[in-house]
Amino acid sequence: MWLAFWLIIPTLVAIGITAFYPLGQTIYDSFFKWSLRPGFQREFVGLQNYINLFQDPRFLQALWNTIYFTFFSVLIEFLLGLATALVLNADFKLRGLVRAAVLIPWAIPTAVSSQMWKWMYNDQYGVISLMLYNLGILSEGTPILGTPGIAMSAIIAVDVWKTTPFVALLLLAGLQIIPNELYEAARIDGASMWKQFTSITLPVLRPTIGVTLIFRTLDALRVFDVVYIMTQGAVGTETLAVYNRSLLMDNIFSPRGLFGYGSALSVVIFLIIGVFTVIYMRSLNIKLD
Amino acid sequence: MKWGMRTKKNTQKTFLYIIVILMVIFYVFPFYWAIKSSFTSDQYLFTKNITLLPQGFTFENYVKVFTERPFGLNILNSVIVAGATTIFSIIVGSFAAYAIARLKIPGKAALMMLILAVSMFPQVSILGGLFQLLRRMGLINTYLGLIIPYIALNLPLTTWILQNFFRELPKEIEESAYIDGCSKFETLWRIVLPLSAPGLVTTGLLTFIQAWNEFLFALTFMQTPEKYTVPVAIAMFTGKTFYEVPWGQLMAASVIVTMPLVILVLIFQNRIVQGLTAGSVKG
């Protein structure tokens, strides 16, 4: 009993100091007008920061961008990930090597993969830009990362490339649990490939799919790295996390006391993620005896 | 009939291989393109001719990355920060994981929920509070200023994966060690940990990759180029003027930091997949 206590206390202290305490501080700050500017007088403003936030067009735009990004990236990642998982579950030569190759984008730091893609998107010498110009999909010289609409799609493409492997692996783990006899029996009954997919694969895979989607949604809702590096939030790509960091850090010593306002946004993001976390925990159905 | 079946099977096989090839191209091409660009001299890099192999093959970009900027230091920073994070997360996390997997604690389920919830914390939501805390402690722009938050962020995953591994160890070994006069702590230290080496390696790898790749905290808490970790250095890569990006060098730097990860992934693929699925799917 005492041993358990001593074993677990370091973890709790670490988490308490570096996660719960800063969170409490942020919640507290969100009720004030203030910044880290030396001598700035904290001024209690109650819920004013939150009220202002929901009338802030930049916040509403960032909220919409985040939802847009989350919806399309998660949808495409799921479809491509499922396709990849099905292929990796089939029997072919060099499967181990292919599986390892698929993992490569996942292992590359987002900062690095963002720069790799930024080079491919370069409006004069980028391989993707040149291909799109040659195919007549984009008119010559159109900057992919400088054009509203196109920039967001380009960012989603990078996220899809980077994250689909992860989705594929989770789904593959679910696929491998399905006993082969089920398919053999179905084949004897004359079920088509499509029929086997819809009546065996999908139902068995459903819990895995659920968890994967929620897991990815949580991640996509807090997207920061790829947007920050590709566009810094320009041309209609700013997400909640990017706006939040800019509110906090670009205005850290601001005479207008925007640090409290930024903290309010932090709390709102926390609440949004919190709702999904609860759903996630429920669907995980954790065994903790 | 027999022939028909055969051709159908062959078409299916051919189709599968075509898809496999397309898939591999999709996942590998951007990385290949970075490698190719890193070996291309500027004269050929900035042209509108697309070639699959580098023209004007050169190592110049690799040399310049280390001579014209503090990139060597950046790598060292990342090694120190990610290494320390991994070691401490494993030690602290394995203690907690053992307690959860094997010992009786009141309110265990709630405790586990609490720890797991932290792994869902949006990092940006604690950025402001953490920044103030680190500033008061004088830890901005220091290794510790990154290592401490990284440990806390990684502990939930570490604890979760390791307790899964510990549960799967046969209880009998521990019981007999206990009967032989080992204390519970000795049992953990001398029997359980060595036995779960594979789990520790997996967890360590995931922690290391996560700490190596982290961007938001590193960007915010490390404020001079000499203190940047690798992802920040890569993100902030500029040339002599702000608008001129030395793409060849940037791609060389990208390849340098990606290679170790790719090699780790190729060697430990099975372990990583196991760890990832244990960390998210397994109940």
Coordinates of C-alpha atoms in Angstrom, one line a residue, chain A residues 1 3-8 10-12 14-15 17-23 25-26 29 34 36 42 80-81 83-84 86-88 90-94 96-112 115-120 122-128 130-131 134 140 157 160-162 164-166 168-170 173 193 208 211-212 215 218 222 224-225 228-229 240-242 244-245 248-249 252-253 259 263 265-271 273-274 277 280-282 284-289, chain B residues 12-13 16-17 19-20 23-31 33-34 37 45-50 92-93 95-101 103-106 108-137 148-149 151-153 155-156 159-160 163 167 184-185 188 206 209 212-216 219-221 223 230-232 234-237 245 247 250-251 253-255 257-258 261-262 265-266 269-270 272-273 276-277 279-283:
Chain A
M1 CA 0.0 0.0 0.0
L3 CA 4.9 1.2 -1.8
A4 CA 2.2 1.8 -4.3
F5 CA 1.9 5.4 -3.0
W6 CA 5.6 6.1 -3.3
L7 CA 5.8 4.6 -6.7
I8 CA 2.9 6.6 -8.1
P10 CA 6.4 11.1 -8.7
T11 CA 4.2 10.8 -11.7
L12 CA 1.3 12.7 -10.0
A14 CA 5.1 15.8 -12.4
I15 CA 1.7 15.9 -14.0
I17 CA 3.1 20.8 -11.7
T18 CA 3.4 20.9 -15.4
A19 CA -0.1 20.2 -16.6
F20 CA -2.8 20.9 -14.0
Y21 CA -1.1 23.9 -12.3
P22 CA -0.6 25.8 -15.6
L23 CA -4.1 24.9 -16.7
Q25 CA -3.3 29.5 -14.0
T26 CA -4.7 29.9 -17.5
D29 CA -5.9 34.6 -16.1
W34 CA -3.5 41.8 -18.1
L36 CA 3.3 40.2 -18.5
R42 CA -4.3 43.1 -13.3
L80 CA -6.9 6.3 -47.4
G81 CA -5.9 4.6 -44.1
A83 CA -7.4 1.3 -48.1
T84 CA -3.8 1.1 -47.0
L86 CA -6.6 -3.6 -46.5
V87 CA -3.7 -3.7 -48.8
L88 CA -1.2 -4.3 -46.0
A90 CA -3.4 -8.9 -48.1
D91 CA -0.7 -11.4 -49.0
F92 CA 2.1 -10.2 -51.2
K93 CA 5.9 -10.3 -51.5
L94 CA 8.0 -7.8 -49.5
G96 CA 7.2 -6.3 -44.3
L97 CA 9.3 -3.8 -46.2
V98 CA 6.2 -2.1 -47.6
R99 CA 4.8 -1.8 -44.1
A100 CA 8.0 -0.2 -42.9
A101 CA 8.0 2.2 -45.9
V102 CA 4.5 3.3 -45.1
L103 CA 5.6 4.2 -41.6
I104 CA 8.2 6.7 -42.8
P105 CA 5.9 9.8 -43.0
W106 CA 4.7 9.1 -39.5
A107 CA 8.2 9.2 -38.1
I108 CA 9.3 12.4 -39.8
P109 CA 8.8 15.5 -37.5
T110 CA 5.9 17.6 -38.7
A111 CA 8.2 20.6 -38.9
V112 CA 10.4 18.7 -41.3
Q115 CA 9.3 22.1 -45.1
M116 CA 9.7 19.2 -47.5
W117 CA 6.2 19.9 -48.9
K118 CA 6.7 23.6 -48.8
W119 CA 9.6 23.1 -51.2
M120 CA 7.4 20.9 -53.5
N122 CA 7.3 26.4 -54.3
D123 CA 5.6 28.5 -56.9
Q124 CA 8.6 28.7 -59.2
Y125 CA 10.6 25.5 -58.8
G126 CA 8.3 23.2 -56.8
V127 CA 7.7 19.8 -58.3
I128 CA 4.0 19.7 -57.4
L130 CA 5.2 22.5 -61.9
M131 CA 3.1 19.3 -62.4
N134 CA 1.8 21.5 -66.8
E140 CA 1.3 29.1 -64.3
A157 CA -2.7 17.2 -48.1
V160 CA -3.0 13.4 -44.8
W161 CA 0.4 12.3 -46.0
K162 CA 1.9 12.5 -42.5
T164 CA -2.6 8.3 -42.8
P165 CA 0.1 5.7 -41.9
F166 CA -0.9 6.0 -38.3
A168 CA -3.6 2.6 -41.4
L169 CA -1.7 0.9 -38.6
L170 CA -4.5 1.2 -36.0
A173 CA -4.3 -4.1 -35.9
M193 CA -15.5 -9.5 -52.1
T208 CA -11.4 0.2 -33.9
V211 CA -11.5 4.9 -31.5
T212 CA -9.4 5.8 -34.5
F215 CA -8.3 9.9 -31.6
L218 CA -8.7 15.2 -31.0
R222 CA -5.4 21.1 -32.0
F224 CA -0.6 23.8 -35.0
D225 CA 2.8 22.8 -36.5
Y228 CA 2.3 27.6 -38.5
I229 CA 5.1 26.5 -40.8
L240 CA -7.6 27.9 -33.2
A241 CA -4.2 26.8 -31.9
V242 CA -2.3 29.2 -34.3
N244 CA -4.1 31.2 -29.7
R245 CA -0.4 31.1 -29.7
L248 CA -0.5 34.8 -26.2
M249 CA 3.1 35.2 -27.5
I252 CA 2.8 38.8 -24.3
F253 CA 3.9 42.3 -23.1
F259 CA -2.7 37.9 -22.3
S263 CA -6.0 32.7 -21.9
L265 CA -9.2 31.3 -25.9
S266 CA -7.0 28.6 -24.3
V267 CA -9.8 27.7 -22.0
V268 CA -12.3 27.5 -24.9
I269 CA -10.0 25.1 -26.8
F270 CA -9.5 23.1 -23.7
L271 CA -13.3 22.7 -23.3
I273 CA -11.1 19.0 -26.6
G274 CA -12.5 18.0 -23.2
T277 CA -11.9 13.3 -24.6
Y280 CA -13.0 8.9 -26.2
M281 CA -12.7 7.6 -22.7
R282 CA -16.2 6.2 -22.8
L284 CA -12.3 3.0 -24.9
N285 CA -14.2 1.1 -22.2
I286 CA -11.1 1.0 -20.1
K287 CA -10.4 -2.1 -17.9
L288 CA -8.8 -0.9 -14.7
D289 CA -9.1 -3.6 -12.1
Chain B
Q12 CA -6.2 -9.8 -59.1
K13 CA -2.6 -10.3 -58.1
L16 CA -2.8 -5.7 -56.0
Y17 CA 0.8 -5.1 -57.0
I19 CA -1.9 -0.6 -55.9
V20 CA 1.1 -1.5 -53.7
M23 CA 0.9 3.3 -52.4
V24 CA 4.7 3.1 -51.8
I25 CA 5.2 6.0 -54.2
F26 CA 2.7 8.1 -52.4
Y27 CA 4.2 7.5 -49.0
V28 CA 7.9 7.6 -50.0
F29 CA 8.0 10.2 -52.8
P30 CA 8.2 13.5 -50.7
F31 CA 11.1 11.9 -48.7
W33 CA 12.4 14.3 -53.3
A34 CA 14.0 15.8 -50.3
S37 CA 17.1 18.0 -53.8
L45 CA 17.9 23.1 -58.2
F46 CA 16.4 26.4 -59.3
T47 CA 15.3 25.4 -62.8
K48 CA 11.9 24.4 -64.1
N49 CA 13.3 21.1 -65.5
I50 CA 12.1 18.2 -63.4
V92 CA 9.2 7.5 -13.3
G93 CA 6.5 6.0 -15.6
F95 CA 7.1 2.9 -11.2
A96 CA 3.6 4.2 -11.6
A97 CA 2.8 1.6 -14.2
Y98 CA 3.9 -1.2 -11.8
A99 CA 1.8 0.2 -9.0
I100 CA -1.2 0.3 -11.2
A101 CA -0.7 -3.1 -12.8
L103 CA -0.5 -3.3 -6.4
K104 CA -3.7 -2.4 -4.6
I105 CA -4.5 1.3 -4.7
P106 CA -7.8 2.8 -3.6
K108 CA -7.2 3.2 -9.1
A109 CA -9.7 3.7 -11.9
A110 CA -10.1 7.4 -11.2
L111 CA -6.4 7.8 -10.9
M112 CA -5.8 6.1 -14.3
M113 CA -8.4 8.3 -15.8
L114 CA -6.7 11.4 -14.4
I115 CA -3.3 10.4 -15.8
L116 CA -4.8 9.5 -19.2
A117 CA -6.8 12.7 -19.4
V118 CA -3.5 14.6 -19.3
S119 CA -2.4 13.0 -22.6
M120 CA -5.4 14.7 -24.2
F121 CA -4.6 18.2 -22.9
P122 CA -4.3 20.5 -25.8
Q123 CA -0.7 21.8 -25.4
V124 CA -1.7 25.3 -26.4
S125 CA -4.1 25.5 -23.5
I126 CA -1.4 25.2 -21.0
L127 CA 1.2 27.3 -22.9
G128 CA 0.4 30.5 -21.2
G129 CA 0.5 29.1 -17.7
L130 CA 3.5 27.0 -18.3
F131 CA 5.4 30.0 -19.8
Q132 CA 4.8 32.0 -16.7
L133 CA 5.9 29.2 -14.4
L134 CA 9.1 28.5 -16.4
R135 CA 9.8 32.3 -16.4
R136 CA 9.5 32.5 -12.7
M137 CA 11.8 29.5 -12.3
I148 CA 10.3 19.0 -17.4
P149 CA 7.2 19.7 -19.5
I151 CA 8.3 14.3 -19.1
A152 CA 4.9 15.3 -17.9
L153 CA 3.4 15.2 -21.3
L155 CA 4.1 10.1 -18.7
P156 CA 0.5 9.3 -19.4
T159 CA 2.4 4.7 -17.8
W160 CA -0.4 3.4 -20.0
Q163 CA 1.1 -1.2 -17.4
R167 CA 0.0 -7.1 -16.8
K184 CA 8.4 -5.6 -3.6
F185 CA 10.7 -2.8 -4.8
L188 CA 10.3 -4.6 -9.5
L206 CA 7.8 6.3 -28.8
I209 CA 10.3 10.2 -31.2
W212 CA 12.4 14.7 -30.8
N213 CA 9.5 15.9 -32.9
E214 CA 7.8 18.3 -30.5
F215 CA 7.4 21.8 -31.9
L216 CA 5.1 24.2 -30.0
L219 CA 9.3 27.1 -30.4
T220 CA 8.0 29.1 -27.4
F221 CA 10.5 28.2 -24.7
Q223 CA 14.4 31.7 -27.8
V230 CA 15.9 20.5 -34.5
P231 CA 12.3 21.0 -35.5
V232 CA 12.5 24.7 -34.6
I234 CA 14.2 23.6 -39.5
A235 CA 11.1 25.7 -39.2
M236 CA 13.1 28.9 -38.8
F237 CA 15.5 28.1 -41.6
V245 CA 15.4 30.3 -48.5
W247 CA 16.3 25.0 -50.2
L250 CA 17.1 22.9 -45.9
M251 CA 16.5 19.6 -47.6
A253 CA 19.1 19.3 -42.9
S254 CA 15.7 17.6 -43.3
V255 CA 17.4 14.4 -44.5
V257 CA 17.3 14.6 -38.9
T258 CA 15.0 12.2 -40.6
L261 CA 14.2 8.1 -37.3
V262 CA 13.7 6.2 -40.6
V265 CA 11.5 2.7 -37.7
L266 CA 12.9 0.2 -40.1
Q269 CA 8.8 -1.5 -36.9
N270 CA 7.0 -4.3 -35.2
I272 CA 6.5 0.5 -32.7
V273 CA 3.3 -0.8 -34.2
L276 CA 1.1 2.5 -30.9
T277 CA -1.8 0.1 -30.8
G279 CA -1.3 3.1 -26.5
S280 CA -4.5 3.9 -28.2
V281 CA -6.7 0.9 -29.1
K282 CA -6.3 -1.8 -26.5
G283 CA -8.7 -1.5 -23.6

